[in-house]
Every structure is written in structure tokens, then in C-alpha cells.
Amino acid sequence: MPRRPRISPALRVATLVPAVFVAVLFGWPLVALVRRAVESHDAGQGIGQLLEAADGWHLLALTLAQAVASSLLSLLVAAPIVWLLATVRLRGAAILRILVTVPFVLPTVVVGVAFRALLTGPLDFLGVDGGWIAILMAHVFLNVAVVVRVVTAAWLQVDPRTVEAARTLGATPWRAFWDVVAPRIAPAVAAAAALVLLFCSTSFGVIVILGNGTARTLETEIYQQAIAEFRVPEAVALSMLQIAVVACALVLARLLGGRGTVSGVSVVGREHRSPVGGLRWIPVIGTLVWAGLWLVLPVASLAVRSVRPDGRSWTFAGYRALVDTTFGDSPLMALRYSVTSALAAMVLAVIVGFLVAVSVTRGGGWAAQVTALFAVLPLGVSAVTLGFGYLLVVASLPRQVSASPLVIPAVQALLAVPVVAGIMIPALNQVPTGLRDAARVLGARPLWVLISVDLRLTVRSLCAAAGFAFVMAIGEFGATTFLARADTTTLPVMIGTLMSRPGLDNVATAMAASMVLIVVSAAVIAAIEIVGVGGTSASARPHDDRPHDQERV
């Protein structure tokens, strides 16, 4: 087992920063929720009674049913794309990976608007403008990336010589797949399904936009009870139930992920992807068309509807309205705040996430384990539940603190820290220990070793982690909805507000603002794909297919 490098006392103290950061920003709102739940119980209303009053058990069944259905549909839609990326050497594969990844990092409210444009535009003949069918379609669009990244990485690590041996013994291609490949990727398929289940059980923006006021889940009902009806005890009870559900889904994803996922891509798998030729072009083209229908058509429909909101005449009124301040702050001002807030959140997330990675890879011991546990804890609670907890906390603070412009960036950073840590831990593990030893022999202090060796060799991974943190922060909708004020309204929150208002002009503005967020997110993901996540050193393994989304948990 490789020797873990020593960590200086100063770095050891610095690695406690993530624990303190998460304990304050994550523990405080949860304690506020639990305290309010206890107070409600002491007042004579038990959690069970409150759940009955809020129809909690029925909402739990609906939440789990739509999450399971979304997981199964995501597996079916992603299957051809996984086959293409895992077995075919195709020019432009990086573009396909970008198309697959962009939906996953888009704000969920933007995805809801995109599918509203799709279902009332090209797919208007289906007669579906919202409801559960539309929600399931949007969830598939969002989560195909999870399945593709995780399962493709596992497939690429299957030794092709075992497949060739099966073929030599007379197995058909299908038989070789089912007997050799399928058992080896089955744990990764299960892990991907569990992750999709986790994400869909906490879906908020999609259901708010596409639910038509009738589709409800635990997530949306927490917001309804807390904000619209101000029934705080019922909202707290639903939050407690939501925490239990998401915690179970997170444990399931962790257990399956430990069995079936991988941290890198083997050279053997990558070198044995075969080129396209002859009749093989038929399934390849079919798969590309399939991917386009699911991943490109919704965005293209939104782009068209943003300049043709009524479906008949062309106009740029929605884009002109981005600078309109007639009724208060314009969407452009909200975008400016969103970018500023996301940049601040990115800096916080990168610092905290990098310190988590340093603690795990260089510290060792119980302190590193505690730090790593604290870093992933925010994934165990939905953003809406967390936002509701913050609402209770902020209400008890002095206005100077509650009105601070750092509140929203801090919450956004908290949700992005697990992504940064997930990318940086394998990157730091790839740094050769001998380089650190050589730097220490030459007289470098531990901090300078960290900067001149670890940080220098993982700078591309750090840039990619920063990019993911930025797009997650700029698109955060659930928690920010509870915390946004007139002067701290983010663009996703404004889009949700515009979509809830009557009038074609509001819809056009919301669609134009959504296109702005899509362009920003796509540009960042393209930059990440170009920079790469894993090229940390000459000894680093190939990184093009590393499952970023798998490392999120």
C-alpha cells in the first residue's frame, strides 16, 4: 500500500475548515428544522398527525413512483448512447459528451421551460403541455448524463480479450455481451439508477414549471406549505420525511457505487474501441438521431420559441425585455447578480473542496474520514429542505446578517463542495509520491510542496472542478427560492417567477432568459471538456470518459 505523505500542522488545521464550513452552513438549518419539529410535537401535534394533515404519505408514494419511473426511462434512453461511446471510435465523440453533460448541469427551471416550449411547439400534436408525462420526459433529459458517464466508464474497463475469447468459442455478439459484458457493468447500471432515483426524488424546478399546479411531490409541497400557506409545522414534518427518503436513496447510491463504479478509464478499454465502417454506420446514425431527439430537440425548441413565442410571428421582444426595468430589476440585472454570486460560490467551493481532497489524500486517519463525511452530507438533504431550514434561521438573525449578500453564495457553495472534492480526490491520488519526496529533500516546506507539486500537477482538474461549481451555483433554484429577495434575485428564480405570471410577454422573457443560461452553461461545459479533468501528470491515466456525475456522490 503506498505510503501516505505527512501533513504539516498548518495544513492539518486548514483541513478542519471544511468541517467547520459544513457544520455551520449545513448543520445549523437542520437543527432549526428539528427544533421546530420538536416544538410542534410539544404543542400536541405529532409528526404523524402533521403528515396526515399535509397528505404526506400519499406524496411520498407519488415522489417515489415518479423517481423510479424516471430511473427506468433514463436507463432505456441512455442505453444506445452508452453503447456508442463505449464500443465505437467516433470522431466528434467529445461533442456528443458535451451534449450529454449540458442538460445535467442546466437549472431545472430552465429544463422545465424548454420542455414547455417543446410540448407546446413541435410536439403539440401529443396534447401534452404538462403533468407527469412531461415531468418524466424532462427528468430523462436531465439524467441521461448520469447513466452515460457511469456505465460507459465501467464498460470501458471490461477487458476486450474476454469478449474476443467468447467470440472465438462460438458466441454471437449478443451472447458475448450478455455473458461477458453485462455481468461486469450490472453494478454500474444499478449505481446509475440509484443516483437518478436520488436526483429525481428531490426534483423541484421541473415539477413547478411542468406540474400545471396538479402534480405534487414532497419537494414541491414543502415549498407550498412553508411559503404559500405558511403552515410551518406541516412543512417541517414533510421536511423530516424528505430527509429520511433522500438519506435512504443516498445510502443506496453509495453502496451500489462502491460495488460498481470506477474512478478512471483503463487504457485497454479505450484502445479497443473499433472504427465505424460498412453496415455499422446504420446503428451509429440511428443512435446519433436518438440522442439528438432527446438532448437537442428540447433546447432547439426553446431557442425557436424564444423568438416566436406565439408560434406564428417572429420577434425579439423577449430578448429586448431582458433589459427592461419597468417593473423592477431586469433579467439582465438578475443575471449580473447570478454571475457574481456564482463566482463567489465557486471560489468558496474550490477552497473548501480542495481542502477536503487534501485531507482525504494526505491526512488520513479519523479526521480525514470525518471531513470527507461532512463534505458529502449536503447531498443527503434536498435543496428545498435546506432552503426552508435557512428561512427559519435567517428569520432569527439580525437584519445586518440576514441581508448579507454572502448568504446565497455560501449556500450555493455548500451544494457544490461535493463535486469539487469528488474531482480533486482522484486527481491528487494520481500525483506521484516520489515528486513530493524529492521536493522535501530539496528543502521545500509542506505548504510549498502542496503548491509546487500537487496544485501544479492538478491545475487542470482544479479548473474543471471550478467550472462545475460555477454552473451548479448559477443554476441553483431550490434553496435560492427561499432566500432570494428583491435585490438578490437570481436569474433561475426570476425565470420561475415569470413563468408563473399570465401573459405571453412574460413567457417570452422567461424563454429568452433561459436561453442565456443555456449558452453560459454550455460554454463552461465545453471548456471543461477541452481542459479535461484527469490530465494531471505524465503518469496519469486517460481521462476523457471519467464519470464526473458519478463523482458527485
Coordinates of C-alpha atoms in Angstrom, one line a residue:
M1 CA 0.0 0.0 0.0
P2 CA 1.5 3.4 -0.9
R3 CA 2.8 5.5 1.9
R4 CA 0.6 8.4 2.7
P5 CA 2.7 11.7 2.8
R6 CA 3.0 13.6 6.1
I7 CA 0.8 16.6 6.6
S8 CA 2.1 19.6 8.4
P9 CA 0.3 21.0 11.5
A10 CA -0.7 24.1 9.5
L11 CA -2.3 22.0 6.8
R12 CA -3.9 19.8 9.4
V13 CA -5.6 22.9 10.9
A14 CA -6.5 24.1 7.4
T15 CA -8.3 20.8 6.6
L16 CA -10.6 21.4 9.6
V17 CA -12.0 24.4 7.6
P18 CA -14.4 22.2 5.5
A19 CA -15.8 20.5 8.7
V20 CA -16.5 23.9 10.3
F21 CA -17.9 25.3 7.0
V22 CA -20.3 22.4 6.6
A23 CA -21.2 22.2 10.3
V24 CA -22.3 25.8 10.3
L25 CA -23.9 26.1 6.9
F26 CA -25.5 22.6 6.9
G27 CA -25.9 21.7 10.5
W28 CA -27.5 25.0 11.6
P29 CA -30.5 24.9 9.3
L30 CA -31.2 21.2 10.0
V31 CA -31.0 21.9 13.8
A32 CA -33.5 24.7 13.2
L33 CA -35.9 22.3 11.4
V34 CA -35.6 19.6 14.1
R35 CA -36.1 22.2 16.8
R36 CA -39.3 23.4 15.1
A37 CA -40.5 19.8 14.7
V38 CA -39.9 19.2 18.5
E39 CA -41.8 22.4 19.3
S40 CA -44.7 21.3 17.1
H41 CA -44.7 17.9 18.9
D42 CA -44.7 19.6 22.3
A43 CA -47.7 21.7 21.2
G44 CA -49.7 18.5 20.9
Q45 CA -49.2 17.7 17.2
G46 CA -47.1 14.7 16.5
I47 CA -45.1 14.2 13.3
G48 CA -47.6 11.5 12.2
Q49 CA -50.6 13.8 12.7
L50 CA -48.8 16.6 10.8
L51 CA -48.0 14.2 7.9
E52 CA -51.6 13.1 7.8
A53 CA -52.8 16.7 7.7
A54 CA -50.4 17.5 4.8
D55 CA -51.2 14.3 2.9
G56 CA -47.6 13.3 3.4
W57 CA -47.8 9.5 2.9
H58 CA -49.6 10.0 -0.4
L59 CA -47.0 12.5 -1.5
L60 CA -44.3 10.1 -0.5
A61 CA -45.8 7.4 -2.7
L62 CA -46.0 9.8 -5.7
T63 CA -42.4 11.0 -5.1
L64 CA -41.0 7.5 -5.1
A65 CA -43.2 6.3 -8.0
Q66 CA -42.1 9.1 -10.4
A67 CA -38.4 8.8 -9.3
V68 CA -38.4 5.0 -10.0
A69 CA -40.1 5.6 -13.4
S70 CA -37.6 8.3 -14.2
S71 CA -34.7 6.0 -13.4
L72 CA -36.0 3.2 -15.6
L73 CA -36.7 5.5 -18.5
S74 CA -33.3 7.2 -18.2
L75 CA -31.6 3.7 -18.4
L76 CA -33.6 2.9 -21.6
V77 CA -32.9 6.2 -23.3
A78 CA -29.2 6.2 -22.3
A79 CA -28.5 2.6 -23.4
P80 CA -27.8 3.3 -27.1
I81 CA -25.6 6.3 -26.3
V82 CA -23.6 4.2 -23.8
W83 CA -23.1 1.5 -26.5
L84 CA -21.9 4.1 -29.0
L85 CA -19.4 5.8 -26.6
A86 CA -18.1 2.5 -25.2
T87 CA -17.6 0.5 -28.4
V88 CA -17.2 2.8 -31.3
R89 CA -14.2 5.0 -32.1
L90 CA -16.1 8.1 -33.4
R91 CA -14.8 11.5 -34.5
G92 CA -16.7 14.1 -32.6
A93 CA -17.2 11.9 -29.5
A94 CA -16.3 14.9 -27.4
I95 CA -19.2 16.9 -28.9
L96 CA -21.5 14.1 -28.0
R97 CA -20.2 14.0 -24.4
I98 CA -20.8 17.8 -24.2
L99 CA -24.4 17.3 -25.5
V100 CA -25.0 14.6 -22.9
T101 CA -23.5 16.6 -20.0
V102 CA -25.0 20.0 -20.6
P103 CA -28.6 19.0 -19.6
F104 CA -27.4 17.6 -16.3
V105 CA -25.9 21.0 -15.2
L106 CA -28.8 23.1 -16.5
P107 CA -31.0 24.8 -14.0
T108 CA -34.1 22.6 -13.5
V109 CA -36.4 25.5 -14.0
V110 CA -34.7 26.1 -17.5
V111 CA -35.3 22.5 -18.3
G112 CA -39.0 22.9 -17.4
V113 CA -39.3 25.9 -19.7
A114 CA -37.5 24.0 -22.5
F115 CA -40.0 21.2 -22.3
R116 CA -42.9 23.6 -22.1
A117 CA -41.7 25.0 -25.4
L118 CA -41.2 21.6 -26.9
L119 CA -44.6 20.2 -25.9
T120 CA -46.5 23.3 -27.0
G121 CA -44.4 23.5 -30.2
P122 CA -43.1 20.6 -32.2
L123 CA -44.9 18.0 -30.0
D124 CA -48.2 19.9 -29.7
F125 CA -49.9 17.1 -31.5
L126 CA -49.5 14.9 -28.5
G127 CA -51.8 17.1 -26.5
V128 CA -49.5 17.1 -23.5
D129 CA -48.5 20.5 -22.2
G130 CA -47.6 19.4 -18.7
G131 CA -48.3 16.8 -16.0
W132 CA -46.5 13.6 -15.1
I133 CA -45.7 12.6 -18.7
A134 CA -43.9 15.9 -19.3
I135 CA -42.1 15.7 -16.0
L136 CA -40.8 12.2 -16.7
M137 CA -39.6 13.3 -20.1
A138 CA -37.7 16.3 -18.5
H139 CA -36.2 14.0 -15.9
V140 CA -34.8 11.7 -18.6
F141 CA -33.3 14.7 -20.4
L142 CA -31.7 15.8 -17.1
N143 CA -30.3 12.5 -16.0
V144 CA -29.1 10.7 -19.2
A145 CA -25.7 12.1 -18.4
V146 CA -25.6 10.2 -15.1
V147 CA -26.2 6.8 -16.8
V148 CA -23.9 7.5 -19.8
R149 CA -20.9 8.7 -17.7
V150 CA -21.1 5.9 -15.0
V151 CA -22.0 3.0 -17.2
T152 CA -19.6 4.0 -20.1
A153 CA -16.7 4.2 -17.7
A154 CA -17.5 0.7 -16.4
W155 CA -17.9 -0.8 -19.9
L156 CA -14.5 0.7 -21.0
Q157 CA -12.8 -1.2 -18.2
V158 CA -14.1 -4.6 -19.4
D159 CA -11.1 -6.4 -20.9
P160 CA -11.9 -6.8 -24.6
R161 CA -9.8 -10.0 -24.7
T162 CA -12.6 -11.7 -22.6
V163 CA -15.1 -10.7 -25.3
E164 CA -12.8 -11.9 -28.0
A165 CA -12.4 -15.3 -26.2
A166 CA -16.2 -15.7 -26.0
R167 CA -16.5 -15.0 -29.8
T168 CA -13.7 -17.5 -30.5
L169 CA -15.6 -20.1 -28.7
G170 CA -18.6 -19.5 -31.0
A171 CA -20.7 -16.9 -29.1
T172 CA -22.6 -14.5 -31.2
P173 CA -22.1 -10.7 -30.5
W174 CA -25.3 -10.6 -28.4
R175 CA -24.4 -13.8 -26.4
A176 CA -20.9 -12.4 -25.8
F177 CA -22.4 -9.2 -24.5
W178 CA -24.8 -10.9 -22.1
D179 CA -22.4 -13.5 -20.8
V180 CA -19.2 -11.3 -20.5
V181 CA -20.0 -7.5 -20.6
A182 CA -23.5 -7.4 -18.9
P183 CA -22.4 -9.0 -15.6
R184 CA -19.5 -6.6 -15.3
I185 CA -21.4 -3.5 -15.9
A186 CA -24.6 -4.5 -14.0
P187 CA -23.3 -2.9 -10.7
A188 CA -22.6 0.3 -12.5
V189 CA -26.1 0.2 -14.1
A190 CA -27.6 -0.2 -10.6
A191 CA -25.5 2.6 -9.2
A192 CA -26.5 4.9 -12.0
A193 CA -30.2 4.1 -11.5
A194 CA -29.8 4.8 -7.7
L195 CA -28.2 8.2 -8.5
V196 CA -31.1 9.1 -10.8
L197 CA -33.6 8.0 -8.2
L198 CA -31.8 10.3 -5.7
F199 CA -31.9 13.3 -8.0
C200 CA -35.5 12.8 -9.2
S201 CA -36.8 12.3 -5.7
T202 CA -35.6 15.9 -4.9
S203 CA -36.7 17.4 -8.2
F204 CA -38.2 20.9 -7.8
G205 CA -37.9 23.3 -10.7
V206 CA -39.2 20.8 -13.3
I207 CA -42.3 19.9 -11.3
V208 CA -43.0 23.6 -10.5
I209 CA -42.9 24.5 -14.2
L210 CA -44.5 21.4 -15.8
G211 CA -46.8 20.2 -13.0
N212 CA -49.6 22.6 -14.0
G213 CA -50.4 23.1 -10.4
T214 CA -51.7 19.5 -10.0
A215 CA -48.5 17.3 -9.9
R216 CA -47.1 17.4 -6.4
T217 CA -44.2 15.8 -4.6
L218 CA -42.7 16.1 -1.2
E219 CA -40.3 18.7 -2.6
T220 CA -43.0 21.0 -4.0
E221 CA -45.3 20.6 -1.1
I222 CA -42.6 21.7 1.4
Y223 CA -42.4 25.0 -0.5
Q224 CA -46.2 25.2 -0.8
Q225 CA -46.8 24.7 2.9
A226 CA -43.9 26.9 4.0
I227 CA -44.2 29.9 1.6
A228 CA -47.7 29.9 0.1
E229 CA -49.7 28.8 3.1
F230 CA -47.2 29.4 5.9
R231 CA -48.1 26.2 7.6
V232 CA -44.7 25.8 9.2
P233 CA -45.3 22.7 11.3
E234 CA -46.6 20.7 8.3
A235 CA -43.7 21.9 6.2
V236 CA -41.3 20.8 8.9
A237 CA -42.9 17.3 9.1
L238 CA -42.7 16.9 5.3
S239 CA -39.0 18.0 5.5
M240 CA -38.3 15.4 8.1
L241 CA -39.9 12.7 5.8
Q242 CA -37.9 14.1 2.9
I243 CA -34.7 13.9 4.8
A244 CA -35.3 10.2 5.6
V245 CA -36.2 9.4 2.0
V246 CA -33.2 11.1 0.5
A247 CA -30.8 9.7 3.1
C248 CA -32.0 6.1 2.2
A249 CA -31.5 6.9 -1.5
L250 CA -28.0 8.3 -0.8
V251 CA -27.0 5.2 1.2
L252 CA -28.3 3.0 -1.6
A253 CA -26.3 5.0 -4.2
R254 CA -23.2 4.9 -2.1
L255 CA -23.5 1.1 -1.6
L256 CA -24.1 0.4 -5.3
G257 CA -21.5 3.0 -6.3
G258 CA -18.9 1.3 -4.2
R259 CA -19.5 -2.0 -6.0
G260 CA -20.0 -0.8 -9.5
T261 CA -18.4 2.5 -10.3
V262 CA -14.8 3.3 -11.2
S263 CA -12.6 6.3 -10.8
G264 CA -10.9 6.2 -14.2
V265 CA -10.8 4.6 -17.6
S266 CA -8.4 1.8 -18.5
V267 CA -6.1 2.1 -21.4
V268 CA -7.1 -1.3 -22.6
G269 CA -10.7 -0.4 -23.0
R270 CA -10.0 2.8 -24.8
E271 CA -7.6 1.2 -27.3
H272 CA -10.1 -1.4 -28.4
R273 CA -13.0 0.7 -29.5
S274 CA -13.5 -0.1 -33.1
P275 CA -13.8 2.3 -36.0
V276 CA -17.1 2.7 -37.9
G277 CA -17.4 1.0 -41.3
G278 CA -19.9 -0.7 -43.6
L279 CA -23.3 -1.6 -42.2
R280 CA -22.2 -0.5 -38.7
W281 CA -23.0 3.1 -39.8
I282 CA -26.7 2.2 -39.6
P283 CA -26.9 1.8 -35.7
V284 CA -24.4 4.6 -35.3
I285 CA -26.5 7.1 -37.2
G286 CA -29.6 5.8 -35.5
T287 CA -28.1 6.4 -32.1
L288 CA -27.0 9.9 -33.0
V289 CA -30.5 10.7 -34.2
W290 CA -31.9 9.2 -31.0
A291 CA -29.5 11.3 -28.9
G292 CA -30.5 14.4 -30.9
L293 CA -34.2 13.8 -30.3
W294 CA -33.7 13.6 -26.6
L295 CA -30.9 16.1 -26.0
V296 CA -31.0 18.6 -28.8
L297 CA -34.7 18.9 -29.7
P298 CA -35.8 20.4 -26.4
V299 CA -33.1 23.1 -26.5
A300 CA -33.7 23.8 -30.2
S301 CA -37.5 24.2 -29.5
L302 CA -36.7 26.6 -26.7
A303 CA -34.5 28.7 -29.0
V304 CA -37.2 28.9 -31.6
R305 CA -40.0 29.7 -29.1
S306 CA -37.8 32.4 -27.6
V307 CA -38.1 34.4 -30.8
R308 CA -41.5 33.0 -31.8
P309 CA -43.5 32.9 -28.6
D310 CA -46.9 32.8 -30.1
G311 CA -45.9 30.1 -32.6
R312 CA -46.8 32.4 -35.6
S313 CA -44.8 35.6 -35.8
W314 CA -41.1 36.2 -35.2
T315 CA -40.0 38.8 -32.7
F316 CA -37.0 39.6 -30.4
A317 CA -39.3 41.1 -27.8
G318 CA -38.3 38.5 -25.2
Y319 CA -34.6 39.4 -25.6
R320 CA -35.3 43.1 -25.5
A321 CA -37.2 42.6 -22.3
L322 CA -34.1 41.3 -20.7
V323 CA -33.0 44.9 -20.1
D324 CA -36.5 46.2 -19.2
T325 CA -36.7 47.7 -15.7
T326 CA -40.3 48.9 -15.9
F327 CA -41.5 46.5 -13.2
G328 CA -38.3 46.4 -11.1
D329 CA -35.0 44.7 -11.7
S330 CA -34.5 43.4 -15.2
P331 CA -33.5 39.8 -16.1
L332 CA -30.1 41.2 -17.1
M333 CA -29.6 42.6 -13.6
A334 CA -30.6 39.2 -12.2
L335 CA -28.1 37.6 -14.5
R336 CA -25.4 40.0 -13.3
Y337 CA -26.2 39.1 -9.7
S338 CA -26.3 35.4 -10.6
V339 CA -22.8 35.5 -12.2
T340 CA -21.4 37.5 -9.2
S341 CA -23.0 35.1 -6.7
A342 CA -21.9 32.0 -8.7
L343 CA -18.3 33.3 -8.9
A344 CA -18.2 33.9 -5.1
A345 CA -19.7 30.4 -4.6
M346 CA -17.2 28.9 -7.0
V347 CA -14.3 30.4 -5.0
L348 CA -15.7 29.1 -1.7
A349 CA -16.4 25.7 -3.1
V350 CA -13.0 25.3 -4.7
I351 CA -11.2 26.3 -1.5
V352 CA -13.3 24.0 0.8
G353 CA -13.4 21.2 -1.7
F354 CA -9.7 21.3 -2.3
L355 CA -9.0 21.2 1.4
V356 CA -11.4 18.2 1.7
A357 CA -9.4 16.4 -1.0
V358 CA -6.1 17.3 0.7
S359 CA -7.3 16.0 4.0
V360 CA -8.5 12.7 2.4
T361 CA -5.4 12.1 0.2
R362 CA -2.7 13.4 2.5
G363 CA -4.1 13.5 6.0
G364 CA -5.5 10.0 6.7
G365 CA -6.9 8.9 10.0
W366 CA -10.3 9.7 11.6
A367 CA -10.0 13.4 11.0
A368 CA -9.9 12.9 7.2
Q369 CA -12.8 10.5 7.3
V370 CA -14.9 13.0 9.3
T371 CA -14.0 15.7 6.9
A372 CA -15.0 13.6 3.9
L373 CA -18.3 12.6 5.6
F374 CA -19.1 16.3 6.3
A375 CA -18.4 17.2 2.7
V376 CA -21.0 14.8 1.3
L377 CA -23.6 15.4 3.9
P378 CA -25.4 18.2 1.9
L379 CA -26.2 15.5 -0.7
G380 CA -28.3 13.8 2.0
V381 CA -30.9 16.7 2.1
S382 CA -32.8 18.2 -0.7
A383 CA -32.1 21.8 -1.7
V384 CA -35.7 22.8 -0.9
T385 CA -35.5 21.3 2.6
L386 CA -32.2 23.1 3.2
G387 CA -33.6 26.3 1.9
F388 CA -36.6 26.0 4.3
G389 CA -34.1 25.5 7.2
Y390 CA -32.3 28.6 6.2
L391 CA -35.5 30.5 6.1
L392 CA -36.1 29.6 9.7
V393 CA -32.5 30.5 10.6
V394 CA -32.5 33.8 8.8
A395 CA -35.7 34.9 10.5
S396 CA -34.0 34.7 13.9
L397 CA -30.9 36.7 12.8
P398 CA -30.2 40.4 12.9
R399 CA -31.1 42.1 9.7
Q400 CA -27.4 43.0 9.1
V401 CA -26.6 39.3 8.9
S402 CA -29.8 38.0 7.2
A403 CA -29.5 40.7 4.5
S404 CA -25.8 39.9 3.7
P405 CA -25.1 39.3 0.0
L406 CA -22.9 36.4 1.1
V407 CA -25.8 34.2 2.3
I408 CA -26.8 32.9 -1.2
P409 CA -23.2 32.3 -2.4
A410 CA -22.5 30.4 0.8
V411 CA -25.5 28.1 0.3
Q412 CA -24.6 27.6 -3.4
A413 CA -21.0 26.8 -2.4
L414 CA -22.2 24.2 0.2
L415 CA -24.1 22.3 -2.6
A416 CA -21.0 22.4 -4.9
V417 CA -18.4 21.3 -2.5
P418 CA -19.0 17.5 -3.0
V419 CA -18.5 18.0 -6.8
V420 CA -15.1 19.8 -6.3
A421 CA -14.0 17.2 -3.7
G422 CA -15.1 14.3 -6.0
I423 CA -13.0 15.6 -8.9
M424 CA -9.9 16.6 -6.8
I425 CA -9.6 13.4 -4.7
P426 CA -8.7 11.1 -7.7
A427 CA -6.6 13.9 -9.2
L428 CA -4.5 14.2 -6.1
N429 CA -4.2 10.5 -5.8
Q430 CA -2.6 10.4 -9.2
V431 CA 0.3 12.7 -8.2
P432 CA 3.4 10.6 -7.8
T433 CA 4.6 10.4 -4.2
G434 CA 8.2 10.5 -5.4
L435 CA 7.8 14.1 -6.6
R436 CA 6.7 15.2 -3.2
D437 CA 9.6 13.4 -1.5
A438 CA 12.0 15.0 -4.0
A439 CA 10.7 18.4 -3.2
R440 CA 11.0 17.8 0.6
V441 CA 14.6 16.5 0.1
L442 CA 15.4 19.8 -1.7
G443 CA 14.2 21.7 1.3
A444 CA 10.7 22.7 0.3
R445 CA 8.3 23.2 3.2
P446 CA 5.0 21.2 3.3
L447 CA 2.9 24.2 2.1
W448 CA 5.3 24.8 -0.8
V449 CA 5.2 21.1 -1.7
L450 CA 1.4 21.3 -1.9
I451 CA 1.6 24.4 -4.1
S452 CA 4.5 23.5 -6.4
V453 CA 3.8 19.7 -6.8
D454 CA 0.1 18.9 -6.0
L455 CA -1.5 22.1 -7.1
R456 CA 0.7 22.5 -10.2
L457 CA 0.0 18.9 -11.4
T458 CA -3.7 19.1 -10.8
V459 CA -4.4 22.6 -12.0
R460 CA -6.5 21.3 -15.0
S461 CA -8.6 19.2 -12.6
L462 CA -9.0 22.2 -10.4
C463 CA -10.1 24.4 -13.3
A464 CA -12.7 21.7 -14.3
A465 CA -13.9 21.5 -10.7
A466 CA -14.2 25.3 -10.6
G467 CA -16.3 25.2 -13.8
F468 CA -18.7 22.6 -12.4
A469 CA -19.0 24.6 -9.2
F470 CA -19.8 27.7 -11.2
V471 CA -22.5 26.1 -13.4
M472 CA -24.1 24.4 -10.3
A473 CA -24.2 27.7 -8.5
I474 CA -25.5 29.8 -11.3
G475 CA -28.3 27.3 -11.9
E476 CA -29.3 26.6 -8.2
F477 CA -33.0 27.0 -7.8
G478 CA -34.4 25.1 -4.8
A479 CA -32.7 26.7 -1.8
T480 CA -32.2 30.1 -3.5
T481 CA -36.0 30.3 -4.0
F482 CA -36.4 30.6 -0.2
L483 CA -33.6 33.1 0.3
A484 CA -33.9 35.4 -2.7
R485 CA -35.0 39.0 -2.0
A486 CA -35.7 41.9 -4.3
D487 CA -32.0 42.8 -4.5
T488 CA -30.7 39.2 -4.5
T489 CA -32.9 37.6 -7.1
T490 CA -31.0 35.1 -9.3
L491 CA -31.9 34.5 -12.9
P492 CA -33.4 31.0 -12.3
V493 CA -35.7 32.4 -9.6
M494 CA -36.8 35.2 -11.9
I495 CA -37.5 32.7 -14.7
G496 CA -39.7 30.7 -12.3
T497 CA -41.5 33.9 -11.3
L498 CA -42.0 34.9 -15.0
M499 CA -43.4 31.5 -15.9
S500 CA -46.0 31.8 -13.1
R501 CA -47.3 35.1 -14.4
P502 CA -50.0 35.3 -17.0
G503 CA -49.3 36.8 -20.4
L504 CA -47.3 35.9 -23.5
D505 CA -44.7 38.6 -22.8
N506 CA -43.7 37.1 -19.5
V507 CA -43.3 33.6 -21.2
A508 CA -41.2 35.1 -24.0
T509 CA -38.9 36.8 -21.5
A510 CA -38.6 33.7 -19.4
M511 CA -37.6 31.7 -22.6
A512 CA -35.1 34.3 -23.6
A513 CA -33.5 34.3 -20.1
S514 CA -33.5 30.5 -20.2
M515 CA -31.5 30.6 -23.5
V516 CA -29.0 32.9 -21.9
L517 CA -28.4 30.4 -19.0
I518 CA -28.1 27.5 -21.5
V519 CA -25.5 29.3 -23.5
V520 CA -23.5 30.1 -20.4
S521 CA -23.7 26.5 -19.1
A522 CA -22.8 25.0 -22.5
A523 CA -19.8 27.3 -22.8
V524 CA -18.5 26.3 -19.4
I525 CA -19.0 22.5 -20.0
A526 CA -17.3 22.8 -23.4
A527 CA -14.3 24.5 -21.7
I528 CA -14.2 21.7 -19.1
E529 CA -14.3 19.1 -21.8
I530 CA -11.4 20.8 -23.6
V531 CA -9.4 21.3 -20.4
G532 CA -10.1 17.8 -19.2
V533 CA -10.4 16.5 -15.7
G534 CA -7.7 14.0 -15.3
G535 CA -4.6 15.1 -17.2
T536 CA -2.6 15.8 -14.1
S537 CA 0.8 14.3 -14.9
A538 CA 2.7 12.2 -17.4
S539 CA 1.7 9.1 -15.4
A540 CA -2.0 9.9 -15.2
R541 CA -4.4 7.6 -16.9
P542 CA -6.6 8.8 -19.8
H543 CA -9.4 10.9 -18.6
D544 CA -11.8 11.7 -21.4
D545 CA -14.5 9.4 -20.1
R546 CA -14.2 9.9 -16.4
P547 CA -17.7 9.9 -14.9
H548 CA -18.0 13.5 -13.4
D549 CA -21.5 12.9 -12.3
Q550 CA -20.7 9.6 -10.6
E551 CA -18.1 11.5 -8.5
R552 CA -20.7 13.9 -7.4
V553 CA -21.8 11.4 -4.8

